[in-house]
Structures are given as structure tokens and as C-alpha cells.
C-alpha atoms as a printed R data frame, in Angstrom:
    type eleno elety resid chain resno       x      y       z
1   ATOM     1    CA   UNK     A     1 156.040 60.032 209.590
2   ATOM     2    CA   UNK     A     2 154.120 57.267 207.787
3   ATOM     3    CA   UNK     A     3 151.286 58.374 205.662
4   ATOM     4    CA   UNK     A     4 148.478 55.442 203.758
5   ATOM     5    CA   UNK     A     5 147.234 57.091 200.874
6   ATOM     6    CA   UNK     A     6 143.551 55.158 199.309
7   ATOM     7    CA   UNK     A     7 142.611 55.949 195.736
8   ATOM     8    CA   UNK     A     8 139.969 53.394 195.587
9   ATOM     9    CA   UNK     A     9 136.905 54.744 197.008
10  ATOM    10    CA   UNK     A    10 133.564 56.200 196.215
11  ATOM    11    CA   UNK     A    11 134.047 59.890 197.253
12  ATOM    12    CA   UNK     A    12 133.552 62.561 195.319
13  ATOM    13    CA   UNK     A    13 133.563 66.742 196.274
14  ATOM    14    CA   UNK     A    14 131.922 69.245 194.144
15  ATOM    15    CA   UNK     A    15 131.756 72.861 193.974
16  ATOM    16    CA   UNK     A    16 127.936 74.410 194.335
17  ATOM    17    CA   UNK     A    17 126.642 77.273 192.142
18  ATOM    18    CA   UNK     A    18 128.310 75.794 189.259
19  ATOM    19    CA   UNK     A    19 127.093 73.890 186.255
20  ATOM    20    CA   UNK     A    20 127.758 70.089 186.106
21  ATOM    21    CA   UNK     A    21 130.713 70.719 183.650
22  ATOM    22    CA   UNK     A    22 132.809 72.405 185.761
23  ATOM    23    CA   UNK     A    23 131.749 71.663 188.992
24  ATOM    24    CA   UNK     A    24 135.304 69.416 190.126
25  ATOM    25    CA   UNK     A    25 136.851 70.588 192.683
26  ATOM    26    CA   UNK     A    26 139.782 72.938 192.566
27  ATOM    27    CA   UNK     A    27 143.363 71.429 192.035
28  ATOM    28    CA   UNK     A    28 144.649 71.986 196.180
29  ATOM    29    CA   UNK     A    29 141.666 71.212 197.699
30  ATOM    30    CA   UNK     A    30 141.509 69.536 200.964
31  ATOM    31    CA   UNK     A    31 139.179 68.406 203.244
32  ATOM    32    CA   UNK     A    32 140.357 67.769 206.458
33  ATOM    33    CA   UNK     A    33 138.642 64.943 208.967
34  ATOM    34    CA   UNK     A    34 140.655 65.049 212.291
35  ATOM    35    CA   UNK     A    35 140.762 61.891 213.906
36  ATOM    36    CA   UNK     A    36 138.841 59.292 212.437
37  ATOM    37    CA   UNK     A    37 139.383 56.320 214.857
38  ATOM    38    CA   UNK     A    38 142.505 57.163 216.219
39  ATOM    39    CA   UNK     A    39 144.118 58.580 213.191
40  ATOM    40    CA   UNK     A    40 144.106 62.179 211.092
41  ATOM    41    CA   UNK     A    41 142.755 61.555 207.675
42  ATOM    42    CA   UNK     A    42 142.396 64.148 204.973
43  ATOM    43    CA   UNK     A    43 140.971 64.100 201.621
44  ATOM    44    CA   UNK     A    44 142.550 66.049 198.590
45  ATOM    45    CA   UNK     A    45 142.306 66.582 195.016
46  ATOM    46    CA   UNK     A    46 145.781 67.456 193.900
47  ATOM    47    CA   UNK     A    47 144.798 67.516 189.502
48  ATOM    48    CA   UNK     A    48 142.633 68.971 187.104
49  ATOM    49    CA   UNK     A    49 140.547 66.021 186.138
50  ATOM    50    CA   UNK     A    50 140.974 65.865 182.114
51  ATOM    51    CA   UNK     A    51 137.612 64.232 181.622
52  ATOM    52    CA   UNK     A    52 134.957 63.386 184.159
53  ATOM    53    CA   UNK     A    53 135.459 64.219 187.797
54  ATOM    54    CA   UNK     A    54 138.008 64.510 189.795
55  ATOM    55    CA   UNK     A    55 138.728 61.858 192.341
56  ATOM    56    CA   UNK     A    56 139.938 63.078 195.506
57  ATOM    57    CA   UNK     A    57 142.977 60.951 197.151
58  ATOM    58    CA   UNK     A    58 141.914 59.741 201.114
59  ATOM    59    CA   UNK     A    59 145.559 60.124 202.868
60  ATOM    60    CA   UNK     A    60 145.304 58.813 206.408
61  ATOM    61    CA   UNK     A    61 148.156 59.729 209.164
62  ATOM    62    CA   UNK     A    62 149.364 56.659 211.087
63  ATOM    63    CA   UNK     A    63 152.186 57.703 212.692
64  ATOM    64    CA   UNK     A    64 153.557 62.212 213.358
65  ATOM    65    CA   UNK     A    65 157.049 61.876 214.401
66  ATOM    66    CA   UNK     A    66 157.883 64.518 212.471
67  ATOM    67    CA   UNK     A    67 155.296 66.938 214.026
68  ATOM    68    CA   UNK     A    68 154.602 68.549 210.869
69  ATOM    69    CA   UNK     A    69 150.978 69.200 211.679
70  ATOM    70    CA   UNK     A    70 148.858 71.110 209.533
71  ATOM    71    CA   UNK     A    71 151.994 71.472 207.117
72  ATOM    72    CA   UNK     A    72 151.746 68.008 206.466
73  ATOM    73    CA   UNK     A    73 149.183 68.758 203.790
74  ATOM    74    CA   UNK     A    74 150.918 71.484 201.688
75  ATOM    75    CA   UNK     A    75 154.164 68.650 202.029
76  ATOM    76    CA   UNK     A    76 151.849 66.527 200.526
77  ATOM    77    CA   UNK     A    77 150.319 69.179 197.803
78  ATOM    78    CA   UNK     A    78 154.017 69.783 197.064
79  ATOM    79    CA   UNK     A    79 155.106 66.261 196.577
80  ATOM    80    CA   UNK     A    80 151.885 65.523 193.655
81  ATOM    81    CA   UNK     A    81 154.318 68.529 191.198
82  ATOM    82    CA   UNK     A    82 157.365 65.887 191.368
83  ATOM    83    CA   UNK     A    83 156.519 63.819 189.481
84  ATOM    84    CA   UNK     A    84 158.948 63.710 186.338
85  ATOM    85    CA   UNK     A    85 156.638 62.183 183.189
86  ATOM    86    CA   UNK     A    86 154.488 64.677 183.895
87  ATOM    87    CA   UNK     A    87 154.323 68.353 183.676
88  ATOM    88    CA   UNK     A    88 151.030 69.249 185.762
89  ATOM    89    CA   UNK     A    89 150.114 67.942 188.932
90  ATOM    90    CA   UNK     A    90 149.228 64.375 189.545
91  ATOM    91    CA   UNK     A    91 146.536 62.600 192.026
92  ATOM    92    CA   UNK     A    92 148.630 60.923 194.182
93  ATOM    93    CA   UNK     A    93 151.979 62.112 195.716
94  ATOM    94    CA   UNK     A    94 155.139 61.053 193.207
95  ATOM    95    CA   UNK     A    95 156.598 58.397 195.725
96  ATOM    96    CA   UNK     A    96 153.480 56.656 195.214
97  ATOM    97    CA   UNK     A    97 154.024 56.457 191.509
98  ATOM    98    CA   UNK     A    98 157.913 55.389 191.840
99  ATOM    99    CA   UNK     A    99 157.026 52.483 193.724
100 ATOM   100    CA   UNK     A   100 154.328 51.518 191.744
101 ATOM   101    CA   UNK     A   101 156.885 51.548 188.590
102 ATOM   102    CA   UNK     A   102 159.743 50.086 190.917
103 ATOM   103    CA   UNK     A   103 157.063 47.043 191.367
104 ATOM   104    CA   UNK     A   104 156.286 46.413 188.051
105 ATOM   105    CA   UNK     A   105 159.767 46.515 186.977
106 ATOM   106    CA   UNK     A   106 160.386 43.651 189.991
107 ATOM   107    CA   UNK     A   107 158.044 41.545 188.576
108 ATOM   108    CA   UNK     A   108 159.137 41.128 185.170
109 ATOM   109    CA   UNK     A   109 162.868 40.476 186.772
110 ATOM   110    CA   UNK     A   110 160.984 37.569 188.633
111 ATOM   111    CA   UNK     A   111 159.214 35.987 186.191
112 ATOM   112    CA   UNK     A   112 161.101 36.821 183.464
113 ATOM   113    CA   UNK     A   113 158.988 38.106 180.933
114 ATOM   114    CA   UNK     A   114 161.094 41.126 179.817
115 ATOM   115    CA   UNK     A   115 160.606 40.518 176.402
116 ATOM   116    CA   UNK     A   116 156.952 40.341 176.115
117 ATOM   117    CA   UNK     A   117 157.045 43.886 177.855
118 ATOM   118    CA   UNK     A   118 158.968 45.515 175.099
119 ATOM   119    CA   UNK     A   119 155.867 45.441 172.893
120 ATOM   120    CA   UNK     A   120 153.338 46.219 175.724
121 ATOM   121    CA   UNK     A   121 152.674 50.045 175.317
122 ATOM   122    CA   UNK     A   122 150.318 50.506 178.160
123 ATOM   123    CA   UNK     A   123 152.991 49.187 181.049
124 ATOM   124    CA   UNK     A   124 155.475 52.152 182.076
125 ATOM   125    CA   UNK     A   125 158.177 50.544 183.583
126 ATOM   126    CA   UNK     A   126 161.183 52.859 183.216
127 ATOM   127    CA   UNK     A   127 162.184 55.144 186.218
């Protein structure tokens, strides 16, 4: 089963009836839009936004094998609570974050600029 997931985008979902400060969506929410050109795509906001709004991840399905179906999202619900730095739910599934840390960490090994990391605070590069 291969899965894209987008955070970049200009989407936003809001609950109605509610005033503007707590109108984010509920952590688990998913809005599902079955095949978009071919593919499943479903949108879902997986955290409590701690200021501003929420920003739903767009998770498009490119390949089933698995036939998990409507599971798929609940898998995918599941997988944002594994993350290990964290003890709430994050926006995008965990695997997402690994890699992203597993990158970073490749890139200093290539260009060999280990030491000016060990002052940078804002770069999280241990797994």
C-alpha cells in the first residue's frame, strides 16, 4: 500500500455554530473524497492545533494492495499517536516524521557539518 501525504496546501475545515476560537476541527476528523482522478484521497486533522487553526493533512491513495479499505483511515489515525517526542497526537503519521529526521541526519553526514549542528537548537536530528 503506498500512501502520499501533502501538508502544504490551503485547506482549512471548520466546525459551524461555534465561535471563531474554537471552531478547529476535532482531533480524528476526516473528510473523505473518493476518487479524485484515479486515486482515493482523504483529508484529516489528526491534532489539537495549539494556536491558530488546525491544518488538515491531504493523504492521497496510490496504490491498495493491502485492501484495507475504509480501515485505511483509522491505520492512519493510529499511526499520528506513535510518534515518540511527543505525547499527544501529531499532524502527520510518525513515519513521516522519522524520515524527515533520518534526512536531516544524512545530510550533515554528507556535507559534514556535524559540528555546527551541535549548537543549532531548532534542528532535531536524533532518532
Amino acid at each position: 500500500t503506498y500512501i502520499v501525504c501533502q501538508k502544504k496546501h490551503s485547506i482549512r475545515f471548520m466546525q459551524d455554530g461555534q465561535n471563531l476560537k474554537d471552531s478547529n476541527a476535532a482531533p480524528g476528523t476526516c473528510v473523505i473524497k473518493a476518487n479524485v482522478m484515479g486515486r482515493d484521497e482523504f483529508y484529516m486533522v489528526s491534532h489539537r492545533a495549539m494556536k491558530g487553526t488546525a491544518r488538515p493533512v491531504r493523504y492521497t491513495v496510490l496504490s491498495d494492495e493491502n485492501k484495507y479499505g475504509d480501515k485505511l483511515q483509522k491505520f492512519v489515525y493510529d499511526l499520528c499517536h506513535m510518534y515518540g517526542r511527543c505525547t499527544k497526537s501529531v499532524s502527520v503519521v510518525s513515519p513521516v516524521y522519522f524520515a524527515h529526521l533520518a534526512a536531516t541526519r544524512a545530510k550533515v553526514y554528507r556535507d559534514n557539518q556535524e559540528v555546527a549542528l551541535v549548537n543549532d537548537k531548532d534542528v532535531l536530528f536524533y532518532l
